[in-house]
PDB file of C-alpha atoms in Angstrom:
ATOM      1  CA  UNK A  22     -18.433  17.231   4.230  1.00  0.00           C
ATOM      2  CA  UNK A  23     -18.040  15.344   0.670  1.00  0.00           C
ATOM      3  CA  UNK A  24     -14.322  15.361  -1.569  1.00  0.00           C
ATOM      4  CA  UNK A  25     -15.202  18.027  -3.382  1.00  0.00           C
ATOM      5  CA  UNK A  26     -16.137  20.991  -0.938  1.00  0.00           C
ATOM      6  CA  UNK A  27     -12.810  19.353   1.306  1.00  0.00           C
ATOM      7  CA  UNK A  28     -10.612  20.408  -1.339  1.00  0.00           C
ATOM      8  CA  UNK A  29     -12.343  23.634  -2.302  1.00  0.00           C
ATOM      9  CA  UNK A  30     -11.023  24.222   1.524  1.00  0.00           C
ATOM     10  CA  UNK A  31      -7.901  23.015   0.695  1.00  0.00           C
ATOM     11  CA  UNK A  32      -7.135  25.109  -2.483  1.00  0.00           C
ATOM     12  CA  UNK A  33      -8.402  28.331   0.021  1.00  0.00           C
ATOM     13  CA  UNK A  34      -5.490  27.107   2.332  1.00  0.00           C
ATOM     14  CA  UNK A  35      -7.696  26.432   5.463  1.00  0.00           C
ATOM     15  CA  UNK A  36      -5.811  24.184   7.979  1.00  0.00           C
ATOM     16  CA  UNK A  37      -8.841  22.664   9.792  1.00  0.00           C
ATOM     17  CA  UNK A  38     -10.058  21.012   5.998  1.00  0.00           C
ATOM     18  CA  UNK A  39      -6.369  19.527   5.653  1.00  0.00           C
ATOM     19  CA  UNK A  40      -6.674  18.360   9.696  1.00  0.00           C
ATOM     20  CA  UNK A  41      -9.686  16.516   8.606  1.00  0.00           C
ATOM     21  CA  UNK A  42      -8.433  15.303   5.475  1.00  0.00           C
ATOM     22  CA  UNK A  43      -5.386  13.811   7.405  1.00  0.00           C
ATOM     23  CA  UNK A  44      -7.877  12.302   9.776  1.00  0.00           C
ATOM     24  CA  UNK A  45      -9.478  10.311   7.148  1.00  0.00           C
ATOM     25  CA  UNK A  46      -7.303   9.290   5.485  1.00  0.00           C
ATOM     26  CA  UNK A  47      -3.287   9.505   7.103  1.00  0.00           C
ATOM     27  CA  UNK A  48      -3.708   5.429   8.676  1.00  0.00           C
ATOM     28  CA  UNK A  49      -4.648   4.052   5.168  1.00  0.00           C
ATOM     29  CA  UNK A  50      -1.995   5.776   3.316  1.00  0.00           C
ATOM     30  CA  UNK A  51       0.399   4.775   6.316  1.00  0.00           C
ATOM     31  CA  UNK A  52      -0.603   0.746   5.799  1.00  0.00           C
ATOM     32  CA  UNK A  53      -0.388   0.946   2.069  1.00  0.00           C
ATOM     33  CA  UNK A  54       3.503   2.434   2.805  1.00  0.00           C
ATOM     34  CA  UNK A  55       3.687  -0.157   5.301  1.00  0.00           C
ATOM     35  CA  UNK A  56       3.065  -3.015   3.618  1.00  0.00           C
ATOM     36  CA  UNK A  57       4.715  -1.770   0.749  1.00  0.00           C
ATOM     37  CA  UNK A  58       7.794  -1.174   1.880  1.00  0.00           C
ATOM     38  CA  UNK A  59       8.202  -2.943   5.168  1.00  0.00           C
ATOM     39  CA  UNK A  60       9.279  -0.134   7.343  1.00  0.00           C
ATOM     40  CA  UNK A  61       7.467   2.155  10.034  1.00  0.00           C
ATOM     41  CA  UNK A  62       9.843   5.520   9.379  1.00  0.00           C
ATOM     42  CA  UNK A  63       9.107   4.815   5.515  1.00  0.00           C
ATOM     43  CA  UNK A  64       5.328   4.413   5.697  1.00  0.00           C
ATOM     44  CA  UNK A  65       4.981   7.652   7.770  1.00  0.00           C
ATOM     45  CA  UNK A  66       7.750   9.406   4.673  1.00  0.00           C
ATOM     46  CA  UNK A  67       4.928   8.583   2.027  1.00  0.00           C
ATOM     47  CA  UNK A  68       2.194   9.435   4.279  1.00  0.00           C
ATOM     48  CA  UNK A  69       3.701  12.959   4.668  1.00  0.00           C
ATOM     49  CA  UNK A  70       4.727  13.087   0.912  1.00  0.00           C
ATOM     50  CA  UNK A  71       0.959  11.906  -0.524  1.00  0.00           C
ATOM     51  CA  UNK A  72      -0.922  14.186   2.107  1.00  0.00           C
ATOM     52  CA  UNK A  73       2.106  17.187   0.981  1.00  0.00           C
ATOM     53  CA  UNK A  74       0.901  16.616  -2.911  1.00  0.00           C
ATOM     54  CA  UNK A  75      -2.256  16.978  -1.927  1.00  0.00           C
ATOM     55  CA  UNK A  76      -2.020  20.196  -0.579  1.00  0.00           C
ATOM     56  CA  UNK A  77       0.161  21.642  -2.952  1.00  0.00           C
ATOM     57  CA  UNK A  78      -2.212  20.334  -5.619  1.00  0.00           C
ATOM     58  CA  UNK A  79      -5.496  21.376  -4.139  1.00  0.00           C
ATOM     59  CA  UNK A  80      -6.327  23.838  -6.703  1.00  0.00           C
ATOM     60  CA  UNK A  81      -6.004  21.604  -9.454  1.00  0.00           C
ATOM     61  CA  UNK A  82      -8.729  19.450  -8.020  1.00  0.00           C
ATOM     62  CA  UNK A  83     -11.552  18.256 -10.514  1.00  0.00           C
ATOM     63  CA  UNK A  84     -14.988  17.669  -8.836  1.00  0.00           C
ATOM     64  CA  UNK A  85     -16.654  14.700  -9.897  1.00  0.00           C
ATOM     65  CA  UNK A  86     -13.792  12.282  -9.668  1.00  0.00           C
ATOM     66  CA  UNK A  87     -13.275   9.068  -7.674  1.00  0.00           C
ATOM     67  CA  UNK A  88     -12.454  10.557  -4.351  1.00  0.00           C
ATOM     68  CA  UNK A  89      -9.302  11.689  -2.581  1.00  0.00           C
ATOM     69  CA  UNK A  90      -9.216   8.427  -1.116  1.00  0.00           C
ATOM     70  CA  UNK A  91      -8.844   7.259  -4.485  1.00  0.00           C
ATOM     71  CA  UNK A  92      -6.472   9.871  -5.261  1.00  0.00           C
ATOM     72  CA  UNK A  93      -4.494   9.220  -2.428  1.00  0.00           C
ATOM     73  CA  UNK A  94      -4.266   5.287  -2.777  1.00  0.00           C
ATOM     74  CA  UNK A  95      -2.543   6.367  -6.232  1.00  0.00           C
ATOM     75  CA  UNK A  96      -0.271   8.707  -5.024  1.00  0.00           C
ATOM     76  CA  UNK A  97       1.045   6.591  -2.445  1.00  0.00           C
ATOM     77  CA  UNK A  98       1.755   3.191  -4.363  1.00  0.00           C
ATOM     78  CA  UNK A  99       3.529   5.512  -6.716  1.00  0.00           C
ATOM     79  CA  UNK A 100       5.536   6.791  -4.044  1.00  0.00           C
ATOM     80  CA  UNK A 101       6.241   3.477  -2.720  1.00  0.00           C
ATOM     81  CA  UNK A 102       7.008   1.835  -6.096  1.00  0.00           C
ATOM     82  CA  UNK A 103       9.351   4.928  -6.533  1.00  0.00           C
ATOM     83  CA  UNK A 104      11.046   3.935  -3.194  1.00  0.00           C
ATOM     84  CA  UNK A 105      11.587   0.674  -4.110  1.00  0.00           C
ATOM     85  CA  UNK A 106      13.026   1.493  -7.739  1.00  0.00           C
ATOM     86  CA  UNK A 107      15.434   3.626  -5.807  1.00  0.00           C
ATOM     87  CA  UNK A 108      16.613   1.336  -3.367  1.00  0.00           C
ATOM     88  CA  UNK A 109      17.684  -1.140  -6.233  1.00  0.00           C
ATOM     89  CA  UNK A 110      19.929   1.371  -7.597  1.00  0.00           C
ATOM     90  CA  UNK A 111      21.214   1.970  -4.000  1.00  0.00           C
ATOM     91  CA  UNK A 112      21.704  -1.726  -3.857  1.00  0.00           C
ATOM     92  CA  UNK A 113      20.483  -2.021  -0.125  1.00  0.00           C
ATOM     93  CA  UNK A 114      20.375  -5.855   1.217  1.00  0.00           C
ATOM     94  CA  UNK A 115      17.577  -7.220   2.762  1.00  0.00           C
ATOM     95  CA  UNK A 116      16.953  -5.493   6.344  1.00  0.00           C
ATOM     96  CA  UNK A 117      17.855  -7.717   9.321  1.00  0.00           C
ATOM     97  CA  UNK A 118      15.565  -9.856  11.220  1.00  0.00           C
ATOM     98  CA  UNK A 119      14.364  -8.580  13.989  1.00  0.00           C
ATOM     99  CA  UNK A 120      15.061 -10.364  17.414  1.00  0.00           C
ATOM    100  CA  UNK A 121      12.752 -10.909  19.690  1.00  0.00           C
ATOM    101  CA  UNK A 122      13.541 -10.836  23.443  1.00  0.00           C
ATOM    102  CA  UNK A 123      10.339 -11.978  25.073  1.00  0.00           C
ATOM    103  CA  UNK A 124      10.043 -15.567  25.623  1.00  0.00           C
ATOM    104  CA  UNK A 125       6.491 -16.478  24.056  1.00  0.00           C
ATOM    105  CA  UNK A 126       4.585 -19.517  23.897  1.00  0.00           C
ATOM    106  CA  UNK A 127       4.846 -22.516  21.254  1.00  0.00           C
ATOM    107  CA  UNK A 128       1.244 -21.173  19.754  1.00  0.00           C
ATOM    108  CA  UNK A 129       2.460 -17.649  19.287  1.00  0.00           C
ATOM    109  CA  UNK A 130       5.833 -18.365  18.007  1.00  0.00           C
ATOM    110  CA  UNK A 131       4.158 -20.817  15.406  1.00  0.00           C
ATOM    111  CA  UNK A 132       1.754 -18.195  14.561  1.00  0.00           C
ATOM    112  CA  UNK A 133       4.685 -15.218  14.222  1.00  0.00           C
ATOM    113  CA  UNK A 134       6.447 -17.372  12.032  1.00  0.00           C
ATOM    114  CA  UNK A 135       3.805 -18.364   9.859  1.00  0.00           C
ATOM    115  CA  UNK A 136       2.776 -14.602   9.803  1.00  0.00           C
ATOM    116  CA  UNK A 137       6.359 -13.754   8.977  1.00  0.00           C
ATOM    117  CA  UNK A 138       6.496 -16.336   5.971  1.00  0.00           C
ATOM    118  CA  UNK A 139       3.738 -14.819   4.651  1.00  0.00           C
ATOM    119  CA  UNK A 140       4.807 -11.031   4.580  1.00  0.00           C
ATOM    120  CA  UNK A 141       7.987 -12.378   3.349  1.00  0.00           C
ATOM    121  CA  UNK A 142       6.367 -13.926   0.370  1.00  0.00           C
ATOM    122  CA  UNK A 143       4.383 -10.779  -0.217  1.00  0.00           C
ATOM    123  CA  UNK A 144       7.238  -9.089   0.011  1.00  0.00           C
ATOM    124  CA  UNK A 145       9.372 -10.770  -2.563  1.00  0.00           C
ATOM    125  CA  UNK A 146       6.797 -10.190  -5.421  1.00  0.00           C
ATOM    126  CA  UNK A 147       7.241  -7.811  -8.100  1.00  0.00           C
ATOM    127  CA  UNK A 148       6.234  -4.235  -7.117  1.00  0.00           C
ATOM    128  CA  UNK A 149       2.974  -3.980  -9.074  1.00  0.00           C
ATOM    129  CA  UNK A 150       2.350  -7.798  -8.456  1.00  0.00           C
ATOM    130  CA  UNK A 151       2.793  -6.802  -4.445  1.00  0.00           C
ATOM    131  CA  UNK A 152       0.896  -3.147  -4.697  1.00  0.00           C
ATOM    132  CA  UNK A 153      -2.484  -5.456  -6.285  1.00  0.00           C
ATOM    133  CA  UNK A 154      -2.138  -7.826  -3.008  1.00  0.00           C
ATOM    134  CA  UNK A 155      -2.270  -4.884  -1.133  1.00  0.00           C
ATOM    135  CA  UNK A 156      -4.670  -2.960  -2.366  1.00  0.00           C
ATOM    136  CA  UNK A 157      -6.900  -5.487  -2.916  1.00  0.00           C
ATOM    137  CA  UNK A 158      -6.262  -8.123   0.359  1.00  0.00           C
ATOM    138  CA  UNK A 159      -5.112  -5.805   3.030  1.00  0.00           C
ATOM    139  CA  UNK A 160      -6.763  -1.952   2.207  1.00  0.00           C
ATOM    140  CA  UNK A 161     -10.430  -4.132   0.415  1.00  0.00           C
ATOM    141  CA  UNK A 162     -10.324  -2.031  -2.717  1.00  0.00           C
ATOM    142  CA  UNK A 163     -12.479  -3.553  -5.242  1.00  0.00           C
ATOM    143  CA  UNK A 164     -10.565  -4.471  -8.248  1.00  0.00           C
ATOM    144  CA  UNK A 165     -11.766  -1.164 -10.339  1.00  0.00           C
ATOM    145  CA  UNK A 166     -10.831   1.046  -7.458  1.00  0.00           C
ATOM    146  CA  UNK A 167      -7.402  -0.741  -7.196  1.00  0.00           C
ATOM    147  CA  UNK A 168      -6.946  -0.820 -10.751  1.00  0.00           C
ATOM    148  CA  UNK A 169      -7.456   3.008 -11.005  1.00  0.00           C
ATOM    149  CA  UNK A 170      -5.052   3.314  -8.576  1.00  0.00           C
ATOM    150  CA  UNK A 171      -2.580   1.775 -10.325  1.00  0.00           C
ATOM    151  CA  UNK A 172      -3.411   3.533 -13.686  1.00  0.00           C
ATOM    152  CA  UNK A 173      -4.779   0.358 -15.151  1.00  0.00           C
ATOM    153  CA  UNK A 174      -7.413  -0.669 -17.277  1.00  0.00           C
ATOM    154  CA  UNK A 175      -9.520  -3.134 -15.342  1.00  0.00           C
ATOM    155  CA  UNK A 176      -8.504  -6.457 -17.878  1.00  0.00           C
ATOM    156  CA  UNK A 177      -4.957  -5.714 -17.317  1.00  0.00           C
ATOM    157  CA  UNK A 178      -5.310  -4.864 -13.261  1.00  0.00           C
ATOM    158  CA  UNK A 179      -7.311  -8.408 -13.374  1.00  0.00           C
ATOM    159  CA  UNK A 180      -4.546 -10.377 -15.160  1.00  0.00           C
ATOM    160  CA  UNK A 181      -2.154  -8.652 -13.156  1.00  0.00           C
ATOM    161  CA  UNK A 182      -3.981  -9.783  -9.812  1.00  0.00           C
ATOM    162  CA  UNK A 183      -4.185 -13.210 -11.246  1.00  0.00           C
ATOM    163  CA  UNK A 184      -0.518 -13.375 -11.602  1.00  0.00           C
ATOM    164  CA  UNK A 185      -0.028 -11.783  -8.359  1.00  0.00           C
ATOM    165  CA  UNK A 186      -2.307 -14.815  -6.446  1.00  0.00           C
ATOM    166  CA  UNK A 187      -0.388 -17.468  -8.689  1.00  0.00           C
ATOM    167  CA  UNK A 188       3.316 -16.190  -7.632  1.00  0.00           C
ATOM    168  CA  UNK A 189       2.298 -15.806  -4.346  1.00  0.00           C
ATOM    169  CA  UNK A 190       0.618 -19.030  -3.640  1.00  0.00           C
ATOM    170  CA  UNK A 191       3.592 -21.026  -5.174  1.00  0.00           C
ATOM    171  CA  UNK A 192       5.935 -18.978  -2.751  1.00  0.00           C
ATOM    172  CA  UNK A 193       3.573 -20.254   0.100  1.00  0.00           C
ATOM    173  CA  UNK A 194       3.210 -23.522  -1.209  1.00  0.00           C
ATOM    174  CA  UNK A 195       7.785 -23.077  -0.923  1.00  0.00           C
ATOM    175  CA  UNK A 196       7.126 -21.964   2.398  1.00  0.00           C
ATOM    176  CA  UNK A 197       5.295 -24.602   3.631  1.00  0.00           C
ATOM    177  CA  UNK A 198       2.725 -22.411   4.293  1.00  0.00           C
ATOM    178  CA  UNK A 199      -0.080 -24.180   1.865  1.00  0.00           C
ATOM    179  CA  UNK A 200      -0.145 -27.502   1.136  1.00  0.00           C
ATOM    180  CA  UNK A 201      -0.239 -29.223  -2.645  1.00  0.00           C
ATOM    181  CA  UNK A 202      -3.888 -28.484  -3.953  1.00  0.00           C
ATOM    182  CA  UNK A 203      -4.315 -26.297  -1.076  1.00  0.00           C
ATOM    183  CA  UNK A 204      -5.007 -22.371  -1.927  1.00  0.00           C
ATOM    184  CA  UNK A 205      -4.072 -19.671  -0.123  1.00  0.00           C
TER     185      UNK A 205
END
């Protein structure tokens, strides 16, 4: 069943459209929260919060467009770059490492860390900066379909990218993560 006949379901109010709707698409808005935001509990908040707007806005649906996907990779970067306005203004510290109990080997420890540098240095980006390494790296949007997810013209979305992939590879290159004249 295509976008548009899904949400004609949806703006009737039939549960088994929004069932399949949530089966398409719940796990990618859960990663984009994810890796947004760094927290489980989060991720699933803006999952239920994008896939809530949708329903409530079924009606207003315009056939044609780009998708809910699309509509829903918007939704939830603004709900995640709304989270992490707010928790400025809260003034919440960095969350604690976690500790691992399991003894692992010298391999998998390496590779944990190394993993755990690099979502660190995604991490510290600015919002937008982090929500174009996202959508583009880890969900494979192409830059037009990431770009309208932000609410970007594609020129600014690129230089935006660019200056994502520059801060980030510095802050690896800090890390130790990529050597001098390496790229990420």
């Amino acid at each position: 069943m295509d976008d548009d006949a899904l949400m004609a379901r949806l703006s009737a109010r039939d549960a088994a459209a929004f069932r399949l709707v949530v089966e398409r698409h719940a796990a990618m808005v859960r990663r984009i929260g994810y890796r947004m935001l760094g927290e489980v509990t989060e991720a699933e908040d803006v999952a239920q919060e994008a896939l809530a707007r949708l329903w409530e806005h079924a009606a207003r649906w315009r056939p044609g467009g780009p998708g809910i996907g699309a509509w829903l990779h918007r939704v939830s970067v603004n709900a995640c770059l709304d989270r992490l306005r707010k928790r400025r203004f809260v003034g919440e510290g960095e969350a604690p490492d976690r500790a691992d109990d399991a003894p692992l080997a010298d391999m998998l420890i390496e590779r944990e860390q190394h993993r755990a540098a690099v979502v660190a240095c995604v991490a510290a980006l600015a919002d937008r900066q982090r929500a174009a390494i996202v959508l583009t790296y880890y969900e494979g949007l192409s830059n037009i379909m990431a770009a309208d997810a932000l609410e970007m013209n594609i020129k600014a979305f690129e230089s935006l990218l660019h200056r994502a992939r520059k801060t980030l590879q510095d802050s690896l290159r800090r890390a130790g993560i990529v050597g001098e004249g390496m790229s990420a």
